[in-house]
Short mmCIF file of C-alpha atoms in Angstrom, two decimals:
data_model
loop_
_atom_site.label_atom_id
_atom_site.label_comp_id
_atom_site.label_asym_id
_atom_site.label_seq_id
_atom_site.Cartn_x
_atom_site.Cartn_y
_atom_site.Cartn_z
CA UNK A 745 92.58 108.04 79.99
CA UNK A 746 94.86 106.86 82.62
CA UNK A 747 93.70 103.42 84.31
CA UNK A 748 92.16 103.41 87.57
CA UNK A 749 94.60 102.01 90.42
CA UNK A 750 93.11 99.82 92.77
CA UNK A 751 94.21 97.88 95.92
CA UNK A 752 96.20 94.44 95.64
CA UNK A 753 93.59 91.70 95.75
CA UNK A 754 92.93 89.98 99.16
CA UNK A 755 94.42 92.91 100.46
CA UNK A 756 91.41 95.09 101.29
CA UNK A 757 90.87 98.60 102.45
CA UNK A 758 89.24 99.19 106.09
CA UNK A 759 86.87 102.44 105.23
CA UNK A 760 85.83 105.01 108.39
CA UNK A 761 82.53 103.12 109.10
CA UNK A 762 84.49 99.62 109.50
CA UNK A 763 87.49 101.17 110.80
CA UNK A 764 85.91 102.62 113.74
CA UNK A 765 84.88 99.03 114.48
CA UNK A 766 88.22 98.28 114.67
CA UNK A 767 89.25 100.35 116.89
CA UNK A 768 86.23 99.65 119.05
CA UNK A 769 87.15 95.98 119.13
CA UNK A 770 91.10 97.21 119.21
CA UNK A 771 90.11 99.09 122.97
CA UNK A 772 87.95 96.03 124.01
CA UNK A 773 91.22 93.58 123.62
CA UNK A 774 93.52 96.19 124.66
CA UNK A 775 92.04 96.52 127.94
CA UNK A 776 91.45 92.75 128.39
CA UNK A 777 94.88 92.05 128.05
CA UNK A 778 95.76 94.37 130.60
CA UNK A 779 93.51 92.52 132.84
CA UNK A 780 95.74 89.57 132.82
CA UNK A 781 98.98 91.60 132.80
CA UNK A 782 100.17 91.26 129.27
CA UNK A 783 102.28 93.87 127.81
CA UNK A 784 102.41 94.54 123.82
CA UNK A 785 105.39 94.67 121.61
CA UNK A 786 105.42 95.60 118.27
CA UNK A 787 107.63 93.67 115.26
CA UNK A 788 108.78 94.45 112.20
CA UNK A 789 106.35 92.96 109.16
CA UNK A 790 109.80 92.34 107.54
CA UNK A 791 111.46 89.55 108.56
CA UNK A 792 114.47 87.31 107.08
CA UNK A 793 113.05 84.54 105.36
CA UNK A 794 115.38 81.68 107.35
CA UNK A 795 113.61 82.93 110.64
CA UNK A 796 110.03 81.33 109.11
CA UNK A 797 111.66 78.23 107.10
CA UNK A 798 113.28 77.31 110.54
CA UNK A 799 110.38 78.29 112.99
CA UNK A 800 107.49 76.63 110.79
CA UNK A 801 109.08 74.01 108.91
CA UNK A 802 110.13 73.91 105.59
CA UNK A 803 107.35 71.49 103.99
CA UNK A 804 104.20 73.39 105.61
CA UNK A 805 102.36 74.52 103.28
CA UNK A 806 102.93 78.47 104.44
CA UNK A 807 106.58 78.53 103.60
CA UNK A 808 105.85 76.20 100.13
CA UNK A 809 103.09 77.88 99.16
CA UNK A 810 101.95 81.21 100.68
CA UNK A 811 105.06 83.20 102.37
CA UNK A 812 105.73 86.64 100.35
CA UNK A 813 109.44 86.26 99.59
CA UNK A 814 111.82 88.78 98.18
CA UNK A 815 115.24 89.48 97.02
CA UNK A 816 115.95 93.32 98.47
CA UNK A 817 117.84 94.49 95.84
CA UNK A 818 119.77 97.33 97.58
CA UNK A 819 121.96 94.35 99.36
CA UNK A 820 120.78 90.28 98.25
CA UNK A 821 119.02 89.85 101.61
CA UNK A 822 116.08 86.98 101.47
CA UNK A 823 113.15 89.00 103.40
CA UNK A 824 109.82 87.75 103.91
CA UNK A 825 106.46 89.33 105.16
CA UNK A 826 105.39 87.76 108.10
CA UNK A 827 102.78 85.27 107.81
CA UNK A 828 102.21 84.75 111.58
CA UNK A 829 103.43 86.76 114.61
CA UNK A 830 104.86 84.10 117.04
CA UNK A 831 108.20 83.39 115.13
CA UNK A 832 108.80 87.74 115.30
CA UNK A 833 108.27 87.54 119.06
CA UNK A 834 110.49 84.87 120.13
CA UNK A 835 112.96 86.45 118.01
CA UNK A 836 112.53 89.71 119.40
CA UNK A 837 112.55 88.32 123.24
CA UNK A 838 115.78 86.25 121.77
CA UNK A 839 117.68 89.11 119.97
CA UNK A 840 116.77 91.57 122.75
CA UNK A 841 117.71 88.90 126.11
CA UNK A 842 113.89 89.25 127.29
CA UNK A 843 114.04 86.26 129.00
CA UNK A 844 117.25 87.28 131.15
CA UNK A 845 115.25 89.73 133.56
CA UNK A 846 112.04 86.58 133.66
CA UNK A 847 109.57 85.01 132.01
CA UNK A 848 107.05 87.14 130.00
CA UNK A 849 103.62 87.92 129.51
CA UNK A 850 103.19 89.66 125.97
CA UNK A 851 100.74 90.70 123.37
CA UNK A 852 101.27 92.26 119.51
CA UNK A 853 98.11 93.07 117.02
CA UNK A 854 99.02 93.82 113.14
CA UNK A 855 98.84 92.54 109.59
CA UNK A 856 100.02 89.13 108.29
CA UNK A 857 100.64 87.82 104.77
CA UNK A 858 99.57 84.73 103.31
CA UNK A 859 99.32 84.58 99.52
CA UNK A 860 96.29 82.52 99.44
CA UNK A 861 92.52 82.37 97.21
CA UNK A 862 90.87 84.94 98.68
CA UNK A 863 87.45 84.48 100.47
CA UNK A 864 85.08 85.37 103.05
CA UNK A 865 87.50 85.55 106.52
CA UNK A 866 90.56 84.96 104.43
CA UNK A 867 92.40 86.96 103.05
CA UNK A 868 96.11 87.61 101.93
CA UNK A 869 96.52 90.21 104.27
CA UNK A 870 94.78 89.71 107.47
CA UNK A 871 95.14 90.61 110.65
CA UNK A 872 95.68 88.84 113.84
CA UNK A 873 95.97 89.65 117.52
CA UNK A 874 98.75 87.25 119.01
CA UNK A 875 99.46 86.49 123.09
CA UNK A 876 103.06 84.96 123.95
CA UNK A 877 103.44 83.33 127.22
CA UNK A 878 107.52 83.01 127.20
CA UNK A 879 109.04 81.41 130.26
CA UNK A 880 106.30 79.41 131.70
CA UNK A 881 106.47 75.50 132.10
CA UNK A 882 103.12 74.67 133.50
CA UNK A 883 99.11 73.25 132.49
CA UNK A 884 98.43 76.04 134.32
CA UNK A 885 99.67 79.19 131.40
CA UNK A 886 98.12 76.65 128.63
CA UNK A 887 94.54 77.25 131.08
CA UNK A 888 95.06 80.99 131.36
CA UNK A 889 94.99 81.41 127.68
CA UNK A 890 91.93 79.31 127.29
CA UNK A 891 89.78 80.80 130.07
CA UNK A 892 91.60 84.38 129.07
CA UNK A 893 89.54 83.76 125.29
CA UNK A 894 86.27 82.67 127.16
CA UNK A 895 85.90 86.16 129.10
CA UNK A 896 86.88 87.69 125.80
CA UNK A 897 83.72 85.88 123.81
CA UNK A 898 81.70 86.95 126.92
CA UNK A 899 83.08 90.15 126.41
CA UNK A 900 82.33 90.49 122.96
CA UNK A 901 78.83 89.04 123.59
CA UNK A 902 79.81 86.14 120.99
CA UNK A 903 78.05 82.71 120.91
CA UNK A 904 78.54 79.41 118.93
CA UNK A 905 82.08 79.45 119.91
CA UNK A 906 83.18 76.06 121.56
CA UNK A 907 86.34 74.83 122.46
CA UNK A 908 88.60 71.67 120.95
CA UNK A 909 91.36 70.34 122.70
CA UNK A 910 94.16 67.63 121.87
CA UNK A 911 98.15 66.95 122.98
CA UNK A 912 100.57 66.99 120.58
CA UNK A 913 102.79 65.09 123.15
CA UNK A 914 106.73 65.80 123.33
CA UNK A 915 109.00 65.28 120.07
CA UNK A 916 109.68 61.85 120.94
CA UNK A 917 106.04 60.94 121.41
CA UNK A 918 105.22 62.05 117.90
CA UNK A 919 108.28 60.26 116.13
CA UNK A 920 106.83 57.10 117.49
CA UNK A 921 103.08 57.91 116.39
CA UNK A 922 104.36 59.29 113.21
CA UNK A 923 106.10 56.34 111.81
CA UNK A 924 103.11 54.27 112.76
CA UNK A 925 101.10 56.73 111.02
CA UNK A 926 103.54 56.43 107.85
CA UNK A 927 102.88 52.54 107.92
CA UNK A 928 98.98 53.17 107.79
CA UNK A 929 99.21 55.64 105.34
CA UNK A 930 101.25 54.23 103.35
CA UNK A 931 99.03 50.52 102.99
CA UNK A 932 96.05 52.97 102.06
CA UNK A 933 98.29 54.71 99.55
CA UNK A 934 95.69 54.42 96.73
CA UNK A 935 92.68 55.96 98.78
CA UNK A 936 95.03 59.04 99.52
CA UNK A 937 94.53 62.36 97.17
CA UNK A 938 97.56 64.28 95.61
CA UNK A 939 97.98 66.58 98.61
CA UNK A 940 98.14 63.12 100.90
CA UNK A 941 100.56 61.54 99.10
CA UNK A 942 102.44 64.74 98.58
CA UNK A 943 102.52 65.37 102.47
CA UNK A 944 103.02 61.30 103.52
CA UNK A 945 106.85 61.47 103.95
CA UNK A 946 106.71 65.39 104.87
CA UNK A 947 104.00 65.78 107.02
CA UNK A 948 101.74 63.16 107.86
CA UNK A 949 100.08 64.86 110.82
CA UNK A 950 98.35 67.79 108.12
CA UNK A 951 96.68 64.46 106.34
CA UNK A 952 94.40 63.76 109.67
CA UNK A 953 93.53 67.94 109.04
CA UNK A 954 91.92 66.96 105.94
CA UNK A 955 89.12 68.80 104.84
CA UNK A 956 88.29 66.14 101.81
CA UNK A 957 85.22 64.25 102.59
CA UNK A 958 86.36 61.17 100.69
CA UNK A 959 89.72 60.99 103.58
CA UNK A 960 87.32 61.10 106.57
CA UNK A 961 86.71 57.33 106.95
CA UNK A 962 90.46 56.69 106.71
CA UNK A 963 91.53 59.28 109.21
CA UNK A 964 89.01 58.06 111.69
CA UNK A 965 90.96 54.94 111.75
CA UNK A 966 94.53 56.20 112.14
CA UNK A 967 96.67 55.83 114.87
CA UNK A 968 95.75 58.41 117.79
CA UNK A 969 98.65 60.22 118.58
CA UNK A 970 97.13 60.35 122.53
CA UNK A 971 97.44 56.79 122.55
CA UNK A 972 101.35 57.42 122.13
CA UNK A 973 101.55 60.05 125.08
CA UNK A 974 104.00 59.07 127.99
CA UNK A 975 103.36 60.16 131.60
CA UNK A 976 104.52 63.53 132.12
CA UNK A 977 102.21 64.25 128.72
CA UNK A 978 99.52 63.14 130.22
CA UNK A 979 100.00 64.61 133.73
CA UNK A 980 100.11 67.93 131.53
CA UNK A 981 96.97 67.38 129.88
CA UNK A 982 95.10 66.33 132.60
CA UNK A 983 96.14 69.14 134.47
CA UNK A 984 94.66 71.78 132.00
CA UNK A 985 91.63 69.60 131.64
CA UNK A 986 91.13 69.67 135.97
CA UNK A 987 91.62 73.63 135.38
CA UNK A 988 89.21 74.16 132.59
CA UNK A 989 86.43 71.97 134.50
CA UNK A 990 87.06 74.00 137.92
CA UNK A 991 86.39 76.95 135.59
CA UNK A 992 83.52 75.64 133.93
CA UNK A 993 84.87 76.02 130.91
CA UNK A 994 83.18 73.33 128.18
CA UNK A 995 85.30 71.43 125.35
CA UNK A 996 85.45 68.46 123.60
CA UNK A 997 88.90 66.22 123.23
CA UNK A 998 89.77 66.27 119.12
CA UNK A 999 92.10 63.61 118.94
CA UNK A 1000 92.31 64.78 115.29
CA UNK A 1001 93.54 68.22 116.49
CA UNK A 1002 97.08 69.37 114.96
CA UNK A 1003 98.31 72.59 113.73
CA UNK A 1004 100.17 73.54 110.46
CA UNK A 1005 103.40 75.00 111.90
CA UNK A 1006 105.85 72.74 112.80
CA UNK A 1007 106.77 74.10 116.36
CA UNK A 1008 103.99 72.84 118.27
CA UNK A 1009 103.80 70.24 121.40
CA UNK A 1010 101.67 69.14 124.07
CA UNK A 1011 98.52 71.38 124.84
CA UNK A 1012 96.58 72.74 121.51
CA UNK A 1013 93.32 73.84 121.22
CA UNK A 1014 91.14 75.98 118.96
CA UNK A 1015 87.62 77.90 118.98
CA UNK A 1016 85.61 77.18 116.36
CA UNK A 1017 82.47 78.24 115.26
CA UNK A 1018 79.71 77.02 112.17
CA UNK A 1019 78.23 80.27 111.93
CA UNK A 1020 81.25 81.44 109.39
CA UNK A 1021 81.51 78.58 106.77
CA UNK A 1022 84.08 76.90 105.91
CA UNK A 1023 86.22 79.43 107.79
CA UNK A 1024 85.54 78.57 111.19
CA UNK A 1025 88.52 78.76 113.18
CA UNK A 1026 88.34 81.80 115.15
CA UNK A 1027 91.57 81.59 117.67
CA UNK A 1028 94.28 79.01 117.94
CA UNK A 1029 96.84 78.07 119.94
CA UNK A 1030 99.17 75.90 122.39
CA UNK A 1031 102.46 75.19 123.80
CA UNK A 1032 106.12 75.48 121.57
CA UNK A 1033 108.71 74.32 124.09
CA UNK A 1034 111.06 73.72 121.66
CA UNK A 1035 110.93 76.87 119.43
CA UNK A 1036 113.11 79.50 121.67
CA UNK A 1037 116.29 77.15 121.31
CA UNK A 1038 114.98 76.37 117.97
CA UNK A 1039 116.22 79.49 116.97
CA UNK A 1040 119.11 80.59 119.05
CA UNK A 1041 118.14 80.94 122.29
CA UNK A 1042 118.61 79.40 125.71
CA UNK A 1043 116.01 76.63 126.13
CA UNK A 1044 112.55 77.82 127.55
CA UNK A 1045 109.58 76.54 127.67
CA UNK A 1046 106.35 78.72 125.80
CA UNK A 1047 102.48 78.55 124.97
CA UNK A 1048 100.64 81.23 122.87
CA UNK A 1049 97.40 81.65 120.48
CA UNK A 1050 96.27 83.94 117.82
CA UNK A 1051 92.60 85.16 116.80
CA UNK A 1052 92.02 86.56 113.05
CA UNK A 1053 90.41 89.89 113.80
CA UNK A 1054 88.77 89.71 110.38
CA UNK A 1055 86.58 86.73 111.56
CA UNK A 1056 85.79 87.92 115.04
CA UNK A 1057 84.76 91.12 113.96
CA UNK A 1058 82.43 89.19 111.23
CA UNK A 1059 81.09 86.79 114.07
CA UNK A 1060 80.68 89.33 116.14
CA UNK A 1061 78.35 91.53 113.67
CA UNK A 1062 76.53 88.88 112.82
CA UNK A 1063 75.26 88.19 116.38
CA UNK A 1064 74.09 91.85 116.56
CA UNK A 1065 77.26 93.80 117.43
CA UNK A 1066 77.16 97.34 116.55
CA UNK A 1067 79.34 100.49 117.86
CA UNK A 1068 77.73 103.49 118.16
CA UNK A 1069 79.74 106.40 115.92
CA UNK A 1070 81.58 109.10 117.85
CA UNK A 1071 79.74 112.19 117.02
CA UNK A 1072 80.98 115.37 117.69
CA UNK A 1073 79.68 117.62 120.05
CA UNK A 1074 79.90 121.18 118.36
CA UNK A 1075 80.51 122.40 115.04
CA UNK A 1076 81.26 125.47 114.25
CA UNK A 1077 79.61 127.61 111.65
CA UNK A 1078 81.38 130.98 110.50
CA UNK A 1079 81.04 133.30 107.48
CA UNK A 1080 83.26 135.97 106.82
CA UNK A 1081 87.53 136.49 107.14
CA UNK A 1082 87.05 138.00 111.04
CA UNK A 1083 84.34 135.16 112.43
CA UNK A 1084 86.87 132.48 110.45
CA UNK A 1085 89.79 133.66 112.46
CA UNK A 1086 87.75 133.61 115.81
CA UNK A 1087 86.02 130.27 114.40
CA UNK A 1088 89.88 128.51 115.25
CA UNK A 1089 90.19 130.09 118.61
CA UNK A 1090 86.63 129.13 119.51
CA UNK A 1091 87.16 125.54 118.65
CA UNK A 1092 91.19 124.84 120.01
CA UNK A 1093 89.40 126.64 123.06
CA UNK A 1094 86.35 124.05 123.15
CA UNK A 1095 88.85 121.42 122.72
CA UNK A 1096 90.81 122.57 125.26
CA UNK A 1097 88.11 122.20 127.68
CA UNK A 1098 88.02 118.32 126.46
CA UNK A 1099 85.02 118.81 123.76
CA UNK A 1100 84.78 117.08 120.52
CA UNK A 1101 84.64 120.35 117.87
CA UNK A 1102 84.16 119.89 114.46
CA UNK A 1103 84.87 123.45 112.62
CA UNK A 1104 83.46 123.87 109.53
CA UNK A 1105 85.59 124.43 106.25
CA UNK A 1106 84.95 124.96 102.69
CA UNK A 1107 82.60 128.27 102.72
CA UNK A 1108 79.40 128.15 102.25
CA UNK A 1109 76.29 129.85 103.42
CA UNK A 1110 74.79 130.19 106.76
CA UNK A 1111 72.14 127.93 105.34
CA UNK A 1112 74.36 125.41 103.67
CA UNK A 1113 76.64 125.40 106.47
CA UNK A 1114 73.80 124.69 109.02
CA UNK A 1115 72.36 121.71 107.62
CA UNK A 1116 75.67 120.48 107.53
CA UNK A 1117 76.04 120.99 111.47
CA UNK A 1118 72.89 119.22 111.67
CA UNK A 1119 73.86 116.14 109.92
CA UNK A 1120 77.12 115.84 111.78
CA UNK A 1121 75.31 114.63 114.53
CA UNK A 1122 76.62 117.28 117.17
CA UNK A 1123 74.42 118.52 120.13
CA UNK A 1124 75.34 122.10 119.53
CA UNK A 1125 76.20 124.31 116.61
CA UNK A 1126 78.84 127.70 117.46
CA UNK A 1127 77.75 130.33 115.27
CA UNK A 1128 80.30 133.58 114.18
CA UNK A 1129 79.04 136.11 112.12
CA UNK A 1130 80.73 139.80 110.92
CA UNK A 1131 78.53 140.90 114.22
CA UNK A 1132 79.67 138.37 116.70
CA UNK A 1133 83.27 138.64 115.60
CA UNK A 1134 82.99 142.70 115.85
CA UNK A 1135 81.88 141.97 119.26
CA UNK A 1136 84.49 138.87 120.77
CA UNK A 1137 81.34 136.86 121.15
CA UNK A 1138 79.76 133.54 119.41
CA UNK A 1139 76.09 132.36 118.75
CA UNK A 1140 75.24 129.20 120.79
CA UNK A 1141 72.41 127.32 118.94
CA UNK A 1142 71.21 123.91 120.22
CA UNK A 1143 70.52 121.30 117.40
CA UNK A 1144 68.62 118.77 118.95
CA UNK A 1145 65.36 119.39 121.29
CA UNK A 1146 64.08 122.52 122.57
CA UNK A 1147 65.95 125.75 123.46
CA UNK A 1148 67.17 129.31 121.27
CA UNK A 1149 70.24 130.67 119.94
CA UNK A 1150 72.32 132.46 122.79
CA UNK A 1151 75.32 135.13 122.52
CA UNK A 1152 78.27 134.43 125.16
CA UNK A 1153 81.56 135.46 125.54
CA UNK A 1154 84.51 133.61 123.98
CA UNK A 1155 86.23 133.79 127.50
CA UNK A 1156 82.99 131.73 128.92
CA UNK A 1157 82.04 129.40 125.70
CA UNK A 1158 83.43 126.81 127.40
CA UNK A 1159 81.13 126.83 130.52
CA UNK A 1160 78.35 127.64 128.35
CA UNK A 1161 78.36 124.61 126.14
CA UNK A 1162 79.32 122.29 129.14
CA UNK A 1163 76.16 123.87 131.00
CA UNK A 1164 73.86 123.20 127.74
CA UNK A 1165 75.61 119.71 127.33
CA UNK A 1166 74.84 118.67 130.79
CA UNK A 1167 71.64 120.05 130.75
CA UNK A 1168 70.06 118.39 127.66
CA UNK A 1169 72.02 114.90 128.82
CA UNK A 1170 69.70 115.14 131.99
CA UNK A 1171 66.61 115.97 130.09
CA UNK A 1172 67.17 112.53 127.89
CA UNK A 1173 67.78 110.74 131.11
CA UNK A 1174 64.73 112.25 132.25
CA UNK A 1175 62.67 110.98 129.43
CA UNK A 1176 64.17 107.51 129.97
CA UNK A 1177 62.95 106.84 133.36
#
């Protein structure tokens, strides 16, 4: 017996009742965007693998660790699948002179690859919806993207999400707090674990991200790389901070705050919630000044964030989110060769009027066929039989509340089914009141 094939693991299938989710969420964001005047562009999921080692950093942990790397074997090329979206972008807005005609607003939504352990909101191919601000110098782009995720939770209905903020400072700001960061680590060597001591020299920063309990009390007396922020930093910081709190807009200062790619600087932030374990990050973001000439381009300043869909969509069901599922609002039942062929034109001519037809294939009986219309869901069943199709005429049977089977005209169905449509919405609204 050949051996059952199954999906790649931490790469999971979306089925119809969780992919219509999706694409409920998918409409919400798309027209929130919108809102703010960001326009979407799509990236290849192939990308060359120097694009990531140069954009994230060579000792992150995604480009040690996780990336997907390949040898294409038609021509030697080093290709990688993307683990994040914002290195794709600015290479996009780079290759294609974006930034020539102005700065840019933009949005993309798609898979990522990490190769991590799989568990609950992650996964080792996710998805994530990333915004690209590319052109823009000011606090005031790094508030937009904040307050632009607050009427998105609001949106969404969510709770429990609250806002962290730090400032990664400019590069020359975090030389200076690094090396005194080095020095501290490095007279607590023997209280650091093997990932500490492995990042000490690499990446110090990712040691104050610790997750390890046993790290806490030493990372709670590090230096404070705030305390090593110059004046313009500062101004910068507190100029988001003065538009968050004219917004209303709650957060706490995380001195602790970094991220794992290397292209970061001054404003970061992230929403975070307890309510999905140890996975709580929801969205993160900040500014990358540096990462347009970083790889080839003209200098230009840039901010941006990312949200795992994955964990929203988990957050947001377990607050009590729930789509209704598009129903039909016909389906047509037939029986014979004739009311088959008059079955099609009956249904492209209800969907021509804008109804949603579902026409009935497989055979069947009357009987079978019927409780099959029922449990579809639609509001009305079109019924063609040897005698309807003899005659150019359909059976009009409603499926739900009161009200007989009626013969009409093919050249009127459509009239007829709006007319019972709109007349059994206004007897539900009816009962309502």
């Amino acid at each position: 017996m050949m051996q059952t094939l199954q999906a790649v693991r931490g790469m999971n299938d979306i089925l119809p009742d969780d992919a219509e989710a999706w694409e409920h969420f998918e409409d919400i964001v798309r027209d929130w965007l919108r809102s703010y005047g960001y326009r979407p562009i799509r990236m290849p999921i192939v990308e060359p693998t120097p694009l990531f080692k140069r954009a994230i950093g060579e000792v992150t942990d995604i480009v040690e660790k996780e990336m997907y790397s390949f040898e294409d074997a038609l021509n030697g090329e080093l290709l990688t699948l993307r683990p994040e979206g914002t290195a794709s972008c600015v290479r996009a807005a780079i290759q294609h002179k974006m930034l020539a005609t102005g700065a840019q607003r933009l949005y993309y939504h798609g898979p990522m690859f990490r190769h991590e352990r799989p568990q609950k909101g992650r996964y080792r191919q996710f998805h994530q919806i990333g915004v690209e601000a590319l052109g823009f110098d000011g606090p005031d782009i790094d508030a937009e993207h904040i307050l632009m995720c607050a009427r998105l939770w609001d949106d969404l209905g969510l709770e429990d999400v609250r806002l962290e903020l730090n400032s990664l400072g400019s590069s020359e700001e975090r030389a200076r707090h690094r090396a005194e960061l080095i020095a501290y680590l490095s007279a607590h060597q023997d209280r650091l674990d093997e990932d500490g001591k492995r990042r000490l020299h690499t990446n110090p920063l990712r040691i104050l991200d610790t997750k390890n309990p046993d790290l806490q009390e030493l990372v709670e007396a590090a230096p404070r790389l705030i305390d090593f922020l110059g004046e313009e930093s500062l101004k910068h910081f507190d100029g988001v901070q003065a538009l968050l709190k004219d917004a209303g807009i709650p957060y706490r200062i995380n001195p602790r705050l970094v991220r794992g790619l290397d292209y970061y600087n001054r404003t970061v932030f992230e929403w975070v919630t307890t309510r999905l374990g140890a996975q709580g990050t929801v969205c993160a973001g900040g500014r990358y000044d540096g990462l347009v000439e970083q790889l080839g381009g003209k200098p230009a300043p840039a901010a941006g964030f990312a949200m795992g869909v994955e964990r929203l969509l988990a957050l947001w069901r377990e607050g009590g989110g729930e789509i209704e599922r598009a129903l039909p609002d016909v389906y047509v039942v037939h029986l014979g060769e004739q009311a088959q062929r008059l079955a099609f034109r009956a249904a492209e001519a209800l969907r021509g009027y804008g109804f949603a037809v579902l026409t009935h294939c497989g055979g069947g009986s009357f009987k079978s066929q019927m409780k099959k219309a029922d449990a579809s869901g639609a509001q009305l069943a079109v019924v063609i039989g040897d005698d309807e199709a003899a005659a150019g005429e359909v059976g009009l049977k409603p499926l739900r509340g009161p009200g007989g089977q009626q013969r009409v005209a093919l050249d009127v169905l459509g009239d007829a089914v709006a007319g019972c449509l709109f007349t059994q919405e206004e007897e539900e609204n009816d009962g309502s009141v």
